Amino acid sequence: MDNITRIKELKDRILYHNQCYYVQDFPEISDGEYDLLMQELMDLEAGNPGLVTPDSPSQRVGSPPLESFVPMVHRIPLLSIDNAMDQGGIKGFHARIVRWLEKSKIMYCCEPKFDGLAVELVYEKGLLVHGGTRGDGLKGEDVTPNLRTIRSIPLRLDRHAVPDLFEVRGEVVMYKDAFTRLNERRAEEGRALFANPRNAAAGSLRQLDSGITAQRSLVFFAYGVSEASMLGSVSQVDIMKRLKPLGFKVNPLIKGCHGLDQVLAFIDYVGTKRDTLAYDIDGVVIKVDAIASQEMLGTKARSPRWMIAYKFPPLQATTVLEDILFQVGRTGVVTPVAVLTPVNLAGVMVSRASLHNARDIVRKDIRTGDRVILQRAGDVIPEVVGPVLSKRSGNEKPFEMDTICPECGSDLKQDGVAWRCMNISCPAILKQGIYHFASKGAMDIEGLGKGIVDTMVSQGILHDVSDIYGFGYDDLIKLDGFAARSSAKLLEAIDRSRDTDLGRFIYALGIPHLGEVTAHTAAGHFRTLDAFMAADMEQLKAVPGIGLEIAASITGFFADPRNRKVIKGLMDKGVSISNLPGDVTGVRPLEGKSLCLTGSLESMSRSVAKTHIESLGGRVVGSVSKSLDWLVAGEKPGSKFAKAQSLGVKIMYEDAFTQILKGE
Ligand code: IVH
């Protein structure tokens, strides 16, 4: 194919994907693939300058504003940033800067590259009068009322600290947890899901009704001003320092780096932090720090010469969906699982991914044989975002839900978006219910792992969890893989687990939808197992964290005589639940638990948090160890977070934490 034809083809495809991405907020290809198209076009145009047309996507950034918004013309254009895909790109950038500035010691300001959308805020005499998206860099959309709903955007600044006309630039992002909550809510309402936090942020900001924006938690990180002279700054680091006291959110990772080595170390450091951050970043932006140097270097047509973006490997990839399997979970929910042609996703080979539920697959029209977009966010299981419709051959097989349990063959029952196996003796449900019962946060029976449970269930010596407490040495020793010592050890662990507390016991029962934290809250509230079992819907809903769905699940669970029989069996075999110490009328859901705090909590100071924890019976410790019960993680958690993750310590985010506190 000749260059002219290829350039035209690339331009058309990029234009199309730009529309999908920027206008519809629903991309069809991964960022990595889009970057490759753009790179190819830019390379071809660089070699054939005569073929560059003014309408080439390389000549503009983003896409035109939606017609329904009033345009906002940027007084000074918001440019783009050149990308470096690897270390070599950064080294080349540094070498150019050294050459152009004719000095060897260069100071850089290094910043995370936020994966959100660029916004400009205009203040007149200290008052926020306009705010708009970047659009094509020259003209964006005026979304002032929407921006006003974002709490991290100051509506008024110290009138005397800023010039009469003051323009701040930065990025609007949606935090990962807010994104997950938003999509969960949308799934419940049967509405289309956002592909990623950036699309959710864009979709939320570009709402004609700012009331909707107000319900979405968006965050604004300031990363610059339109002209450094507005703050009288001599460096980018200084601009950042001055924006903070004005009331802007300035990212704490931003750092001045001396020379190339420190820049490369910063990139590595931020790369290791990427997964633990509350928001998505897709790289690091490296800016020559001195404003005088920036001015000497100047700008090219679409990007400044003094700045470069190092792009991290994308957390999205595409691959072929080879098959869809069905997996039975602990509560009987049968979930579809994607079997994929193995693909490298941000450094990890992935061959299985979550497909959520049948309705989601149908809604997204994901078919076996499709090329699909895969995504990994943080440390969560990779998920299939959706099919790449343009790659369809017509031979793909539309999805059909299996309505028969793959493990026991019983008919599945539809329950909301889920399909459930209702057979209480389904071996898959039984096994997983037992793993859960024995797990660390539940009865904590060391040594009763998956392999052993599978063997015991298959050999017919384990029919329900109460059987665990009826085992004798003779039962164990005859099992495959058991010797005298291992049998004795397991019996000891089983025996130790007999004395437990109410929170653990309730959690161990595996009541659908009832999570660990709420199980402990409920324990603190009801104090005894009898009271909990007897509670009606209204009494249950009075417990923080228990809503209609969980309350119905609990009453449904205890209404089943089979479940009551298992509980009675456990009691008869000597399981004993210790009474909760303290005032019988007081609710102490954190009784006996050790908690450690990391990061900053939005709703309270650390000392207030500590007081609350102690008043609820918990103990606050300073460091993370294996025996820690919970790490309470606020915003920007420190090294304790990674340590807790590596030790398998449970992490509680602010939402769950405040829910417990509200139960006071
Ligand atoms: S500086 C020249 N600093 O990246 C204009 N941009 O790929 C660039 N971005 O549209 C502004 N984090 O939305 C700058 N720390 C950061 C950034 C950042 C993210 C975005 C920005 C821009 C896009 C270009």
XYZ file of C-alpha atoms and ligand atoms in Angstrom:
688
model
C 0.000 0.000 0.000
C 1.364 3.435 -0.841
C 1.851 6.149 1.752
C -1.035 8.314 0.551
C -3.557 5.486 0.900
C -2.183 4.326 4.238
C -2.215 7.859 5.674
C -5.822 8.305 4.577
C -6.793 4.981 6.084
C -5.051 5.793 9.362
C -6.681 9.217 9.543
C -10.141 7.759 9.001
C -9.631 5.096 11.628
C -8.221 7.528 14.161
C -11.065 9.936 13.526
C -13.554 7.135 14.072
C -11.917 5.978 17.301
C -11.628 9.568 18.478
C -15.371 9.866 18.184
C -15.917 6.621 20.087
C -13.547 7.683 22.786
C -14.010 11.408 23.224
C -17.575 11.924 22.121
C -19.322 8.692 23.022
C -17.103 7.815 25.990
C -17.136 4.191 24.790
C -13.890 3.131 23.103
C -13.742 0.144 20.775
C -10.011 -0.412 20.908
C -7.519 -0.289 23.750
C -5.402 2.767 24.425
C -2.302 0.849 23.379
C -3.752 0.077 19.955
C -4.904 3.653 19.506
C -1.422 4.913 20.394
C 0.061 2.575 17.781
C -2.209 3.967 15.036
C -1.344 7.514 16.044
C 2.359 6.703 16.180
C 2.273 5.139 12.716
C 0.510 8.187 11.298
C 2.966 10.590 12.890
C 5.930 8.578 11.626
C 4.537 8.520 8.089
C 3.786 12.242 8.185
C 7.239 13.019 9.550
C 8.759 11.228 6.555
C 6.347 12.865 4.118
C 5.720 16.433 5.327
C 3.944 17.234 2.056
C 1.173 14.809 2.964
C 0.265 16.509 6.249
C -3.144 18.133 5.945
C -4.682 20.582 8.407
C -7.427 18.096 9.239
C -5.055 15.305 10.232
C -5.671 14.021 13.759
C -1.986 14.628 14.390
C -2.662 18.345 13.985
C -5.239 18.562 16.656
C -5.780 17.169 20.024
C -9.028 15.566 21.092
C -12.253 16.113 19.220
C -14.720 18.977 18.727
C -17.005 19.911 21.604
C -20.525 18.551 21.752
C -22.970 20.952 20.171
C -25.149 21.252 23.194
C -22.521 23.069 25.263
C -21.449 26.674 24.921
C -17.893 26.698 23.595
C -15.115 28.080 25.734
C -12.223 29.558 23.816
C -8.923 29.194 25.627
C -7.075 32.499 25.797
C -3.842 30.568 25.571
C -4.203 27.179 23.830
C -3.923 24.011 25.872
C -1.293 22.081 24.012
C -0.514 18.414 23.961
C 2.514 16.531 25.253
C 4.951 14.455 23.225
C 5.135 10.854 24.363
C 8.093 8.656 25.201
C 7.303 4.947 25.214
C 10.490 3.803 26.925
C 13.640 4.893 28.758
C 15.318 5.604 25.438
C 12.693 8.232 24.706
C 13.440 9.982 27.991
C 17.195 9.824 27.398
C 16.723 11.335 23.937
C 14.576 14.094 25.419
C 17.191 14.885 28.063
C 19.966 14.912 25.450
C 17.999 17.421 23.349
C 17.377 19.667 26.346
C 21.075 19.578 27.291
C 21.998 20.470 23.717
C 19.485 23.253 23.300
C 20.034 24.883 26.672
C 23.767 24.352 26.392
C 24.086 23.250 29.975
C 24.505 19.835 31.504
C 22.739 20.220 34.858
C 19.027 20.268 34.290
C 16.372 20.388 36.951
C 13.016 18.779 36.088
C 9.638 18.831 37.740
C 8.245 15.285 37.560
C 4.544 14.665 37.966
C 2.130 11.777 37.637
C 0.278 11.823 34.329
C -3.307 11.739 35.480
C -5.661 9.680 33.372
C -8.634 11.987 33.389
C -9.589 15.008 31.367
C -7.869 18.360 31.134
C -9.709 21.394 32.411
C -9.020 25.106 32.560
C -10.413 27.272 35.349
C -10.665 31.045 34.916
C -10.739 33.258 37.996
C -11.507 36.965 37.816
C -10.643 39.017 40.847
C -10.368 35.749 42.740
C -13.780 34.451 41.710
C -14.279 31.341 39.590
C -16.123 32.679 36.547
C -15.482 30.066 33.864
C -14.270 26.567 33.528
C -14.036 24.414 30.482
C -12.710 21.230 29.020
C -9.735 21.234 26.710
C -11.655 20.191 23.589
C -9.350 20.569 20.612
C -6.912 22.670 22.625
C -8.150 25.985 21.260
C -11.784 25.646 22.125
C -13.453 23.372 24.626
C -16.834 23.169 26.298
C -17.911 25.567 28.996
C -18.862 23.320 31.902
C -18.663 25.933 34.655
C -21.747 24.822 36.637
C -20.475 21.248 36.599
C -16.989 22.217 37.714
C -18.474 24.201 40.553
C -19.811 20.944 41.973
C -16.304 19.540 42.385
C -15.169 20.045 45.904
C -11.483 20.177 45.169
C -12.041 23.251 42.993
C -11.991 26.452 45.061
C -14.827 28.789 44.103
C -13.048 31.830 45.476
C -9.367 32.559 45.980
C -7.596 35.090 48.143
C -8.222 38.130 45.974
C -4.856 39.651 46.817
C -2.784 36.540 46.258
C -3.646 36.255 42.562
C -3.805 38.658 39.610
C -7.190 39.914 38.401
C -7.146 37.343 35.639
C -5.914 33.988 36.837
C -6.063 30.735 34.881
C -5.383 27.355 36.451
C -5.052 24.095 34.568
C -5.352 20.590 35.767
C -7.025 17.256 35.415
C -10.430 16.060 36.537
C -10.366 12.409 37.585
C -12.703 9.929 39.193
C -11.224 7.793 41.943
C -11.206 4.053 41.312
C -13.517 3.258 44.226
C -16.041 5.897 43.152
C -15.889 4.441 39.647
C -16.577 0.926 40.916
C -19.507 2.157 43.007
C -20.906 4.138 40.085
C -20.742 1.148 37.749
C -22.267 -1.137 40.385
C -25.168 1.238 40.709
C -25.547 1.488 36.952
C -25.469 -2.281 36.595
C -28.266 -2.549 39.160
C -30.259 -0.003 37.206
C -29.553 -1.904 34.000
C -27.693 1.022 32.465
C -24.589 0.993 30.264
C -21.337 0.752 32.212
C -18.381 3.085 31.818
C -15.295 1.385 30.424
C -12.864 3.047 32.827
C -12.590 5.874 35.387
C -11.501 8.363 32.727
C -14.594 7.795 30.616
C -16.695 7.972 33.754
C -15.052 11.301 34.682
C -15.619 12.636 31.164
C -19.200 11.412 31.068
C -19.872 12.941 34.462
C -18.358 16.312 33.681
C -20.038 16.664 30.321
C -23.543 16.528 31.694
C -26.020 19.173 30.710
C -27.543 18.757 34.161
C -24.954 19.718 36.743
C -27.094 18.010 39.389
C -25.913 14.717 37.943
C -22.288 15.831 38.054
C -22.747 16.722 41.700
C -23.660 13.121 42.490
C -20.475 11.792 40.926
C -17.392 12.197 43.049
C -14.878 13.934 40.843
C -11.520 15.292 41.866
C -9.461 18.084 40.346
C -5.647 17.961 40.476
C -4.051 21.275 39.543
C -0.873 20.958 37.464
C -0.173 24.434 36.184
C -1.221 27.953 35.269
C -1.632 29.378 31.780
C 1.322 31.758 32.300
C 3.957 31.384 35.008
C 4.057 35.148 35.456
C 0.578 34.961 37.001
C 2.163 33.674 40.173
C 5.508 35.376 39.712
C 7.099 31.941 39.711
C 10.532 31.127 38.397
C 9.949 27.381 38.274
C 7.270 24.716 37.846
C 8.027 23.331 41.321
C 7.402 26.810 42.672
C 4.068 27.066 40.818
C 2.984 23.839 42.483
C 4.076 25.151 45.870
C 2.045 28.318 45.414
C -1.097 26.646 44.113
C -1.476 24.584 47.255
C -2.060 27.409 49.767
C -4.527 28.944 47.324
C -6.733 25.918 47.946
C -5.939 23.674 44.994
C -5.298 19.974 45.245
C -1.695 19.452 44.257
C -0.556 15.885 43.893
C 1.853 14.868 46.655
C 3.986 12.712 44.342
C 5.140 15.748 42.337
C 8.877 16.111 42.786
C 11.816 18.180 41.620
C 14.467 15.887 40.086
C 18.075 16.811 39.376
C 19.260 15.257 36.149
C 18.368 12.164 34.171
C 19.093 9.549 36.855
C 16.678 11.065 39.330
C 14.059 11.339 36.612
C 14.426 7.650 35.734
C 14.290 6.712 39.432
C 11.114 8.772 39.806
C 9.515 6.952 36.868
C 10.338 3.602 38.480
C 9.063 4.727 41.841
C 5.749 5.990 40.492
C 5.448 2.781 38.461
C 5.580 0.709 41.649
C 2.986 2.971 43.271
C 0.607 2.908 40.331
C -1.581 0.063 41.541
C -1.961 1.427 45.047
C -3.035 4.922 44.023
C -6.677 5.837 44.477
C -6.846 7.194 40.918
C -5.595 6.055 37.515
C -2.399 7.404 36.064
C -1.018 6.417 32.689
C 2.489 7.765 32.969
C 4.756 10.477 34.266
C 5.073 14.019 32.904
C 8.573 15.464 32.936
C 8.839 19.236 32.715
C 11.963 21.383 32.531
C 11.644 23.181 35.846
C 13.030 26.674 35.204
C 10.502 28.975 33.548
C 13.328 30.885 31.826
C 14.509 27.634 30.230
C 10.942 26.736 29.226
C 10.683 30.077 27.455
C 13.980 29.543 25.660
C 12.879 26.122 24.489
C 9.460 27.317 23.353
C 6.800 25.199 21.696
C 6.290 23.298 18.470
C 2.966 23.355 16.643
C 1.138 21.144 19.074
C 3.400 20.563 22.066
C 5.981 22.350 24.196
C 9.607 21.336 23.653
C 10.294 21.435 27.377
C 7.949 18.684 28.386
C 7.590 14.976 27.706
C 5.242 12.246 28.907
C 6.571 8.804 29.747
C 3.749 6.364 29.104
C 3.338 3.281 31.281
C 2.336 0.038 29.573
C -1.431 0.160 29.116
C -3.660 -1.727 31.543
C -5.838 -2.661 28.600
C -5.201 -5.125 25.803
C -7.248 -6.990 23.237
C -7.393 -10.719 22.631
C -9.755 -13.411 21.392
C -12.539 -14.797 23.547
C -12.235 -18.515 22.884
C -14.929 -19.835 25.159
C -17.195 -19.024 28.066
C -17.169 -21.363 31.077
C -19.571 -21.412 33.992
C -18.330 -21.420 37.567
C -20.367 -22.120 40.670
C -19.614 -19.802 43.599
C -20.062 -20.293 47.327
C -23.575 -18.952 47.409
C -24.605 -20.933 44.350
C -24.307 -18.047 41.922
C -23.153 -19.389 38.570
C -20.845 -16.892 36.902
C -19.618 -16.899 33.334
C -15.825 -16.841 33.000
C -13.976 -15.850 29.825
C -11.427 -18.270 28.392
C -8.993 -16.172 26.377
C -6.101 -16.561 23.995
C -3.317 -15.725 26.475
C -2.250 -12.101 26.248
C 0.219 -9.924 28.089
C -1.682 -7.392 30.153
C 0.645 -4.891 31.821
C 3.309 -7.527 32.352
C 1.074 -10.441 33.367
C -0.071 -13.244 31.044
C -3.839 -13.458 31.257
C -5.970 -16.355 30.001
C -9.082 -16.053 32.177
C -11.160 -13.004 32.963
C -14.375 -12.049 34.630
C -17.504 -11.534 32.567
C -19.612 -10.388 35.552
C -23.029 -11.813 34.727
C -25.224 -13.049 31.911
C -27.122 -9.790 31.555
C -23.908 -7.834 31.231
C -22.708 -10.150 28.439
C -25.961 -9.798 26.552
C -26.029 -6.034 27.058
C -22.492 -5.692 25.722
C -23.239 -8.337 23.081
C -20.037 -10.246 23.811
C -19.808 -13.331 21.592
C -17.543 -16.361 21.619
C -14.897 -15.777 18.941
C -14.987 -11.995 19.408
C -11.885 -9.911 19.746
C -12.451 -8.322 23.155
C -10.977 -5.464 25.180
C -9.472 -6.698 28.427
C -8.752 -4.518 31.390
C -6.898 -4.783 34.645
C -7.361 -2.071 37.240
C -5.238 -2.213 40.368
C -4.912 -5.717 41.677
C -8.411 -6.783 40.751
C -9.106 -9.747 38.487
C -8.931 -8.811 34.799
C -12.300 -8.174 33.211
C -13.694 -8.152 29.711
C -14.755 -4.599 28.903
C -16.501 -5.390 25.639
C -16.158 -6.651 22.064
C -14.308 -4.857 19.277
C -17.227 -4.661 16.882
C -15.129 -3.578 13.921
C -13.187 -6.880 14.076
C -16.270 -9.108 13.765
C -16.209 -11.699 10.997
C -19.777 -12.908 11.407
C -18.729 -16.340 12.648
C -18.945 -15.362 16.317
C -21.365 -17.242 18.502
C -23.919 -15.185 20.460
C -24.013 -15.851 24.184
C -26.488 -18.207 25.733
C -26.739 -18.694 29.471
C -26.503 -22.271 30.668
C -29.540 -22.775 32.866
C -28.286 -26.026 34.320
C -25.689 -26.189 37.105
C -22.383 -27.354 35.584
C -21.574 -29.247 38.811
C -24.769 -31.034 39.804
C -27.104 -30.620 36.851
C -29.951 -28.966 38.785
C -31.979 -26.221 37.145
C -30.680 -22.734 37.889
C -33.003 -20.045 39.204
C -32.790 -16.439 38.110
C -32.211 -14.057 41.013
C -31.845 -10.449 39.846
C -28.912 -10.410 37.439
C -27.573 -13.642 38.920
C -28.369 -17.258 38.147
C -28.258 -19.537 41.149
C -27.984 -23.233 41.790
C -30.514 -23.870 44.559
C -29.372 -27.390 45.376
C -28.015 -27.134 48.922
C -26.066 -30.353 48.461
C -24.484 -29.277 45.171
C -20.874 -30.402 45.677
C -19.470 -27.109 44.350
C -21.496 -25.016 46.797
C -20.793 -27.395 49.633
C -17.029 -27.347 49.088
C -16.825 -23.600 48.824
C -19.076 -23.072 51.817
C -16.665 -25.232 53.791
C -13.525 -23.417 52.547
C -15.194 -20.194 53.557
C -16.190 -21.547 56.974
C -12.599 -22.613 57.680
C -10.963 -19.469 56.255
C -8.866 -17.046 58.275
C -11.498 -14.361 58.821
C -14.103 -16.982 59.688
C -13.417 -19.992 61.966
C -9.717 -19.888 61.075
C -9.037 -23.629 60.899
C -5.442 -23.837 59.787
C -4.740 -26.760 57.500
C -8.308 -27.267 56.272
C -7.539 -26.087 52.756
C -9.152 -26.641 49.396
C -7.468 -29.937 48.504
C -8.418 -31.588 51.778
C -11.988 -30.316 51.709
C -12.389 -31.590 48.134
C -11.162 -35.030 49.154
C -13.381 -35.141 52.238
C -16.485 -34.094 50.320
C -15.787 -36.518 47.485
C -15.194 -39.383 49.905
C -18.460 -38.625 51.612
C -17.141 -37.928 55.110
C -18.026 -34.226 55.011
C -21.664 -33.331 54.314
C -21.927 -30.007 56.064
C -19.723 -27.815 58.253
C -20.891 -29.450 61.479
C -19.207 -32.695 60.395
C -15.847 -30.952 60.849
C -16.283 -31.083 64.607
C -17.151 -34.758 64.604
C -13.890 -35.995 63.103
C -11.705 -38.351 65.022
C -8.140 -39.415 64.389
C -9.329 -42.596 62.665
C -11.345 -40.648 60.106
C -8.396 -38.532 59.062
C -5.588 -41.064 59.020
C -7.264 -43.135 56.357
C -7.464 -40.182 53.952
C -4.955 -39.785 51.156
C -1.999 -37.656 52.178
C -2.657 -37.878 55.912
C -0.083 -39.231 58.339
C -0.097 -39.367 62.106
C 1.373 -35.935 62.564
C -0.780 -34.120 60.012
C -3.930 -35.769 61.355
C -3.123 -34.719 64.897
C -2.280 -31.216 63.772
C -5.547 -30.735 61.912
C -7.533 -32.090 64.844
C -5.796 -29.603 67.102
C -6.603 -26.729 64.746
C -10.234 -27.840 64.578
C -10.371 -27.996 68.325
C -8.830 -24.544 68.717
C -11.450 -23.079 66.418
C -14.282 -24.319 68.670
C -14.012 -21.205 70.816
C -14.851 -18.301 68.627
C -16.526 -14.921 68.715
C -19.918 -14.009 67.387
C -18.652 -11.867 64.501
C -16.499 -14.663 63.125
C -19.242 -17.203 63.581
C -21.838 -15.101 61.745
C -19.383 -14.468 58.945
C -18.459 -18.160 58.785
C -22.080 -19.120 58.120
C -21.609 -17.703 54.650
C -24.934 -15.878 54.481
C -25.146 -14.471 50.931
C -24.227 -10.760 50.667
C -23.167 -10.514 54.329
C -19.546 -9.363 54.318
C -17.011 -9.690 57.074
C -17.176 -6.160 58.438
C -20.952 -6.137 58.520
C -20.948 -9.533 60.220
C -18.883 -8.019 63.029
C -21.071 -4.933 63.187
C -24.132 -7.166 63.460
C -22.437 -9.167 66.208
C -21.789 -5.989 68.200
C -25.366 -4.941 67.688
C -27.177 -8.137 68.617
C -24.643 -9.466 71.136
C -25.925 -13.061 71.044
C -26.500 -15.597 68.288
C -30.081 -16.154 69.453
C -30.878 -12.457 69.168
C -29.323 -12.307 65.706
C -31.217 -15.366 64.512
C -34.483 -14.038 65.860
C -34.125 -10.546 64.392
C -36.787 -9.426 61.931
C -36.246 -7.258 58.860
C -36.730 -3.995 60.735
C -34.326 -4.923 63.506
C -31.748 -6.025 60.968
C -32.039 -2.872 58.913
C -31.215 -0.857 62.027
C -27.656 -2.213 61.813
C -25.236 0.036 59.933
C -24.275 -1.602 56.662
C -27.391 -3.791 56.505
C -29.920 -2.714 53.919
C -32.941 -4.377 52.434
C -31.019 -6.926 50.392
C -28.783 -8.159 53.220
C -31.634 -8.153 55.724
C -33.722 -10.290 53.367
C -30.795 -12.608 52.827
C -30.310 -13.073 56.589
C -33.964 -13.767 57.343
C -34.131 -16.082 54.341
C -31.093 -17.964 55.593
C -32.517 -18.572 59.057
C -35.942 -19.408 57.686
C -34.413 -22.492 56.088
C -34.637 -25.370 58.581
C -31.561 -26.985 57.011
C -29.411 -24.019 58.031
C -30.823 -24.048 61.562
C -30.054 -27.735 61.778
C -26.412 -27.174 60.806
C -26.090 -24.436 63.454
C -27.596 -26.720 66.078
C -25.184 -29.444 64.982
C -22.252 -27.083 65.495
C -23.420 -26.167 68.994
C -24.032 -29.802 69.890
C -20.494 -30.636 68.820
C -19.035 -28.078 71.193
C -18.621 -24.900 69.174
C -18.902 -22.112 71.675
C -19.356 -18.449 70.996
C -17.807 -16.162 73.550
C -19.984 -13.418 74.902
C -18.957 -9.976 73.854
C -17.290 -8.180 76.747
C -18.291 -4.680 77.811
C -21.545 -2.946 78.392
C -24.391 -5.136 77.224
C -26.220 -2.174 75.775
C -23.181 -0.685 74.040
C -22.247 -1.657 70.516
C -18.593 -2.624 70.294
C -18.082 -4.073 66.826
C -14.303 -3.723 66.983
C -13.964 -5.658 70.231
C -10.592 -7.348 70.464
C -9.525 -6.255 67.006
C -6.255 -4.561 66.180
C -6.327 -1.829 63.570
C -3.611 0.200 61.969
C -4.188 3.455 60.110
C -2.493 4.555 56.909
C -3.064 7.464 54.563
C -5.317 10.368 55.390
C -9.002 9.899 56.053
C -11.277 12.383 54.389
C -13.899 12.484 57.107
C -11.765 12.813 60.242
C -8.292 13.254 61.680
C -6.223 10.311 62.811
C -6.688 11.057 66.463
C -10.451 11.202 66.101
C -10.313 7.909 64.231
C -8.236 6.426 67.048
C -10.724 7.576 69.685
C -13.584 6.053 67.731
C -11.802 2.749 67.313
C -11.004 2.555 71.004
C -14.505 3.479 72.033
C -15.720 0.537 69.953
C -13.382 -1.873 71.664
C -10.594 -1.882 69.082
C -6.891 -1.282 69.534
C -4.845 0.994 67.300
C -1.354 -0.249 66.534
C 1.459 1.577 64.806
C 2.751 -1.034 62.407
C 1.575 -3.796 60.132
C 2.206 -7.402 61.076
C 0.645 -10.719 60.173
C -1.523 -10.697 63.276
C -3.088 -7.341 62.445
C -6.851 -7.627 61.929
C -7.395 -4.644 59.644
C -5.457 -1.922 57.948
C -7.639 1.161 57.635
C -6.570 2.834 54.411
C -7.291 6.469 53.684
C -6.187 8.511 50.745
C -2.593 8.111 49.587
C -1.768 5.131 51.779
C 1.914 4.685 52.568
C 4.202 1.665 52.588
C 1.976 -0.004 55.179
C -0.503 -0.663 52.402
C 1.918 -2.696 50.305
C 3.099 -4.533 53.405
C -0.453 -5.389 54.436
C -1.148 -6.654 50.930
C 1.934 -8.837 50.893
C 1.076 -10.310 54.314
C -2.530 -10.890 53.337
C -3.832 -8.549 56.041
C -7.354 -7.334 55.356
C -7.729 -3.776 54.160
C -10.684 -1.629 55.100
C -11.335 1.545 53.121
C -12.795 4.694 54.558
C -16.376 3.938 53.503
C -16.513 0.656 55.378
C -14.750 2.210 58.333
C -17.187 5.084 58.668
C -20.077 2.671 58.308
C -18.905 0.881 61.423
C -18.508 4.146 63.270
C -21.990 5.294 62.353
C -23.292 2.332 64.278
C -22.434 4.057 67.550
S 0.868 19.611 31.656
C 1.015 21.086 27.402
N 0.821 17.849 33.550
O -2.011 14.862 29.593
C -0.207 20.774 28.177
N -0.599 17.468 31.706
O -1.366 13.993 26.935
C -0.006 19.695 29.160
N -1.973 15.435 31.903
O -4.057 17.196 28.028
C -0.333 20.097 30.496
N -1.243 14.833 33.857
O -4.680 16.520 30.383
C 0.321 18.190 32.372
N 0.885 16.397 35.355
C 0.381 16.738 34.170
C -0.591 15.967 33.522
C -1.052 16.351 32.279
C -2.069 14.547 32.892
C -2.752 15.351 30.653
C -3.306 16.644 30.204
C -2.972 16.753 28.752
C -2.618 15.344 28.422
C -1.673 15.300 27.259
